[in-house]
Amino acid sequence: MQDMTIREMANAAHVSTTTILRFLKKMDYSGFSEFKFALKQSLKQPSKAQQDPSMEPIKNFFQLVADEEPFDNKIEQAADMINAADLVLFFGVGNSGRIAQYGASILSSYGIYSLPIIDPFQPEPFSNRDFSKTLLVLVSISGETDEVLEQARYYKKNGAETIALTANSYSVLNQVTDFAISYDTPQNRKGHINVTTQVPIVYTLEQISNCAYHKMVDQVDNRFSEHVTD
């Protein structure tokens, strides 16, 4: 096609050369020569590789975030729970444990007191504790990990508020905790290892931390304004 003359193209398409020129003008080409040059340039461009299927869950998540207001509402609610707590704890196992540590780190960088529970096999204290001003954020892809469920039940039994961040809105963890933010995606496993993408949970943690910080700053500013007014 790139070597055809305008007449040859007209004959092949069963139209007149005038029709082709009129069409090219509507497509913002000055003439047939400019069209052929643009065609040759486009054919030199390497064809895009087929999209990695592993990107599909991430695309779906960000589409959900862009299209649905409830996600923003959940971020706001989680931020309110963080600001109401004296201490925020993060817990996860395996890869989720590392994401939990990141969550504690980013929240601490905003000046909000937060710590990770690093040992997933840490035994429960012999005596009960009062965790009524503690918030436990549990990170789990499946929401079915035994160690995570044990921590959720123990802290909740002793007065803590609990938040679940999972990739499965129908998980047991979602039912056990006080509040949950989830996105549903097929689980990706390599043998007994769950390698489902953690990008949505990382994004969610960053949004919650940022929102909690701004809410905290606004609250301080409002108190200062009230004090000055009084």
Coordinates of C-alpha atoms in Angstrom, one line a residue:
M1 CA 0.0 0.0 0.0
Q2 CA 2.9 2.4 0.8
D3 CA 4.2 2.0 -2.8
M4 CA 0.9 2.6 -4.5
T5 CA 0.1 5.6 -6.6
I6 CA -3.1 7.5 -5.8
R7 CA -4.6 6.1 -9.0
E8 CA -3.7 2.5 -8.0
M9 CA -5.2 3.1 -4.6
A10 CA -8.4 4.5 -6.1
N11 CA -8.7 1.5 -8.4
A12 CA -8.2 -0.9 -5.5
A13 CA -10.8 0.8 -3.4
H14 CA -13.2 1.3 -6.3
V15 CA -13.4 5.1 -5.7
S16 CA -12.2 8.1 -7.6
T17 CA -8.9 9.9 -6.8
T18 CA -11.0 12.9 -5.9
T19 CA -12.7 10.9 -3.2
I20 CA -9.3 9.8 -1.7
L21 CA -8.0 13.4 -1.7
R22 CA -11.2 14.6 -0.1
F23 CA -10.9 11.9 2.6
L24 CA -7.2 12.8 3.3
K25 CA -8.1 16.5 3.6
K26 CA -10.7 15.6 6.3
M27 CA -7.9 13.6 8.1
D28 CA -5.7 16.8 8.1
Y29 CA -3.3 15.6 5.4
S30 CA -2.2 18.3 2.9
G31 CA -2.1 15.7 0.1
F32 CA -1.4 12.2 -1.0
S33 CA 2.4 12.6 -0.6
E34 CA 2.1 13.7 3.1
F35 CA -0.1 10.7 3.7
K36 CA 2.4 8.2 2.2
F37 CA 5.2 9.7 4.3
A38 CA 3.2 9.4 7.5
L39 CA 2.3 5.8 6.6
K40 CA 5.9 4.9 6.0
Q41 CA 6.9 6.5 9.4
S42 CA 4.2 4.6 11.2
L43 CA 5.4 1.3 9.7
K44 CA 8.9 1.9 11.0
Q45 CA 7.6 2.2 14.6
P46 CA 8.1 -1.1 16.5
S47 CA 4.8 -2.8 17.3
K48 CA 3.7 -2.7 20.9
A49 CA 4.2 -5.9 22.8
Q50 CA 1.1 -7.6 23.9
Q51 CA 0.0 -6.3 27.3
D52 CA 1.2 -8.2 30.3
P53 CA -1.9 -10.0 31.7
S54 CA -0.5 -9.4 35.2
M55 CA -1.3 -5.7 34.7
E56 CA -5.1 -6.4 34.4
P57 CA -5.8 -6.5 38.2
I58 CA -4.0 -3.2 38.7
K59 CA -5.8 -1.6 35.8
N60 CA -9.1 -2.8 37.2
F61 CA -8.3 -1.5 40.6
F62 CA -7.4 2.0 39.5
Q63 CA -10.5 2.1 37.2
L64 CA -12.5 1.2 40.3
V65 CA -10.8 4.0 42.3
A66 CA -11.5 6.5 39.5
D67 CA -15.1 5.6 39.0
E68 CA -16.5 4.9 42.4
E69 CA -17.0 7.5 45.2
P70 CA -17.2 4.8 48.0
F71 CA -13.5 4.2 47.8
D72 CA -12.8 7.8 48.8
N73 CA -15.4 7.4 51.6
K74 CA -13.5 4.4 52.9
I75 CA -10.2 6.2 52.9
E76 CA -11.8 9.0 54.9
Q77 CA -13.3 6.5 57.4
A78 CA -10.0 4.7 57.9
A79 CA -8.2 8.0 58.4
D80 CA -10.7 9.0 61.1
M81 CA -10.1 5.7 62.9
I82 CA -6.3 6.4 62.8
N83 CA -6.6 9.8 64.2
A84 CA -8.9 8.6 67.0
A85 CA -6.2 6.1 68.2
D86 CA -3.3 6.7 70.5
L87 CA -1.3 3.9 68.8
V88 CA -1.6 2.3 65.4
L89 CA -0.2 -1.2 64.9
F90 CA 0.3 -2.9 61.6
F91 CA 0.4 -6.7 61.1
G92 CA 0.9 -9.1 58.2
V93 CA 2.6 -12.3 57.3
G94 CA 5.2 -13.0 54.5
N95 CA 4.9 -10.4 51.7
S96 CA 2.0 -8.8 53.4
G97 CA 4.2 -8.4 56.5
R98 CA 6.6 -6.3 54.5
I99 CA 3.7 -4.2 53.3
A100 CA 2.5 -3.8 56.8
Q101 CA 6.0 -2.6 57.9
Y102 CA 5.8 -0.1 55.0
G103 CA 2.4 1.1 56.2
A104 CA 3.7 1.7 59.7
S105 CA 6.7 3.5 58.3
I106 CA 4.8 5.9 56.0
L107 CA 2.3 6.7 58.7
S108 CA 5.2 7.4 61.1
S109 CA 6.7 9.7 58.5
Y110 CA 3.6 11.8 58.8
G111 CA 4.1 12.2 62.5
I112 CA 1.4 9.6 63.5
Y113 CA 2.6 7.1 66.2
S114 CA 2.7 3.7 64.4
L115 CA 4.5 0.5 64.9
P116 CA 4.6 -2.9 63.0
I117 CA 4.3 -6.3 64.7
I118 CA 7.2 -8.0 63.1
D119 CA 7.0 -11.5 64.6
P120 CA 3.8 -13.3 63.2
F121 CA 4.2 -16.1 65.8
Q122 CA 4.4 -13.7 68.8
P123 CA 2.3 -15.4 71.6
E124 CA -0.6 -13.6 73.3
P125 CA 0.2 -12.1 76.7
F126 CA -0.9 -14.2 79.7
S127 CA -3.0 -11.4 81.1
N128 CA -5.5 -9.3 79.2
R129 CA -4.6 -5.8 78.1
D130 CA -6.6 -2.7 77.5
F131 CA -6.3 -1.8 73.8
S132 CA -9.2 0.6 73.7
K133 CA -7.1 3.4 72.2
T134 CA -5.2 1.1 69.8
L135 CA -5.9 0.6 66.1
L136 CA -4.7 -2.6 64.5
V137 CA -4.4 -2.6 60.7
L138 CA -4.2 -6.1 59.2
V139 CA -2.7 -6.6 55.8
S140 CA -3.6 -9.9 54.1
I141 CA -4.1 -10.7 50.4
S142 CA -6.4 -13.7 51.0
G143 CA -7.8 -12.6 54.4
E144 CA -7.7 -16.2 55.4
T145 CA -4.2 -16.5 57.1
D146 CA -4.5 -18.1 60.5
E147 CA -1.9 -15.9 62.2
V148 CA -3.6 -12.8 60.9
L149 CA -7.0 -13.9 62.1
E150 CA -5.6 -14.8 65.6
Q151 CA -4.1 -11.3 65.9
A152 CA -7.4 -9.7 64.8
R153 CA -9.5 -11.7 67.3
Y154 CA -7.1 -11.1 70.2
Y155 CA -6.8 -7.3 69.8
K156 CA -10.5 -6.9 69.1
K157 CA -11.4 -9.0 72.2
N158 CA -9.2 -6.6 74.3
G159 CA -10.9 -3.4 73.0
A160 CA -8.8 -2.4 69.9
E161 CA -10.4 -1.2 66.7
T162 CA -9.4 -3.2 63.7
I163 CA -9.1 -2.5 59.9
A164 CA -8.6 -5.2 57.2
L165 CA -6.8 -4.5 53.9
T166 CA -7.4 -7.5 51.7
A167 CA -7.8 -8.6 48.1
N168 CA -10.8 -10.6 49.0
S169 CA -14.0 -8.8 50.2
Y170 CA -15.6 -12.2 51.1
S171 CA -12.7 -13.2 53.4
V172 CA -13.0 -14.3 57.0
L173 CA -10.8 -11.4 58.0
N174 CA -13.4 -8.9 56.6
Q175 CA -16.0 -10.5 58.8
V176 CA -13.9 -10.5 61.9
T177 CA -12.6 -6.9 61.8
D178 CA -14.5 -3.6 62.4
F179 CA -13.8 -2.1 59.0
A180 CA -12.4 -3.4 55.7
I181 CA -11.1 -2.0 52.5
S182 CA -10.9 -4.6 49.8
Y183 CA -10.5 -5.1 46.1
D184 CA -11.4 -8.4 44.5
T185 CA -8.9 -10.0 42.1
P186 CA -8.0 -13.6 41.2
Q187 CA -5.4 -15.0 43.6
N188 CA -2.0 -15.6 41.9
R189 CA -0.2 -18.5 43.5
K190 CA 3.2 -20.1 42.8
G191 CA 2.9 -23.4 44.8
H192 CA 2.0 -22.4 48.4
I193 CA 3.2 -18.8 47.9
N194 CA 0.7 -16.1 47.2
V195 CA 2.2 -13.6 44.7
T196 CA -0.9 -11.6 44.0
T197 CA 0.0 -8.0 43.3
Q198 CA 0.2 -5.8 46.4
V199 CA 0.1 -2.5 44.4
P200 CA -3.5 -1.7 45.3
I201 CA -2.9 -2.2 49.0
V202 CA 0.3 0.0 48.8
Y203 CA -1.7 2.7 47.1
T204 CA -4.5 2.4 49.6
L205 CA -2.0 2.7 52.5
E206 CA -0.5 5.8 51.0
Q207 CA -3.9 7.4 50.5
I208 CA -5.0 6.6 54.0
S209 CA -1.8 8.0 55.5
N210 CA -2.0 11.2 53.5
C211 CA -5.7 11.7 54.4
A212 CA -5.0 11.1 58.1
Y213 CA -2.2 13.6 58.1
H214 CA -4.3 16.3 56.5
K215 CA -7.2 15.6 58.8
M216 CA -4.9 15.9 61.8
V217 CA -3.4 19.2 60.6
D218 CA -6.9 20.6 59.9
Q219 CA -7.9 19.6 63.4
V220 CA -4.9 21.3 65.0
D221 CA -5.6 24.5 62.9
N222 CA -9.2 24.6 63.9
R223 CA -8.3 24.3 67.6
F224 CA -5.7 27.1 67.2
S225 CA -8.3 29.3 65.5
E226 CA -10.9 28.6 68.3
H227 CA -8.2 29.5 70.9
V228 CA -7.3 32.7 69.2
T229 CA -11.0 33.6 68.8
D230 CA -11.7 33.0 72.5

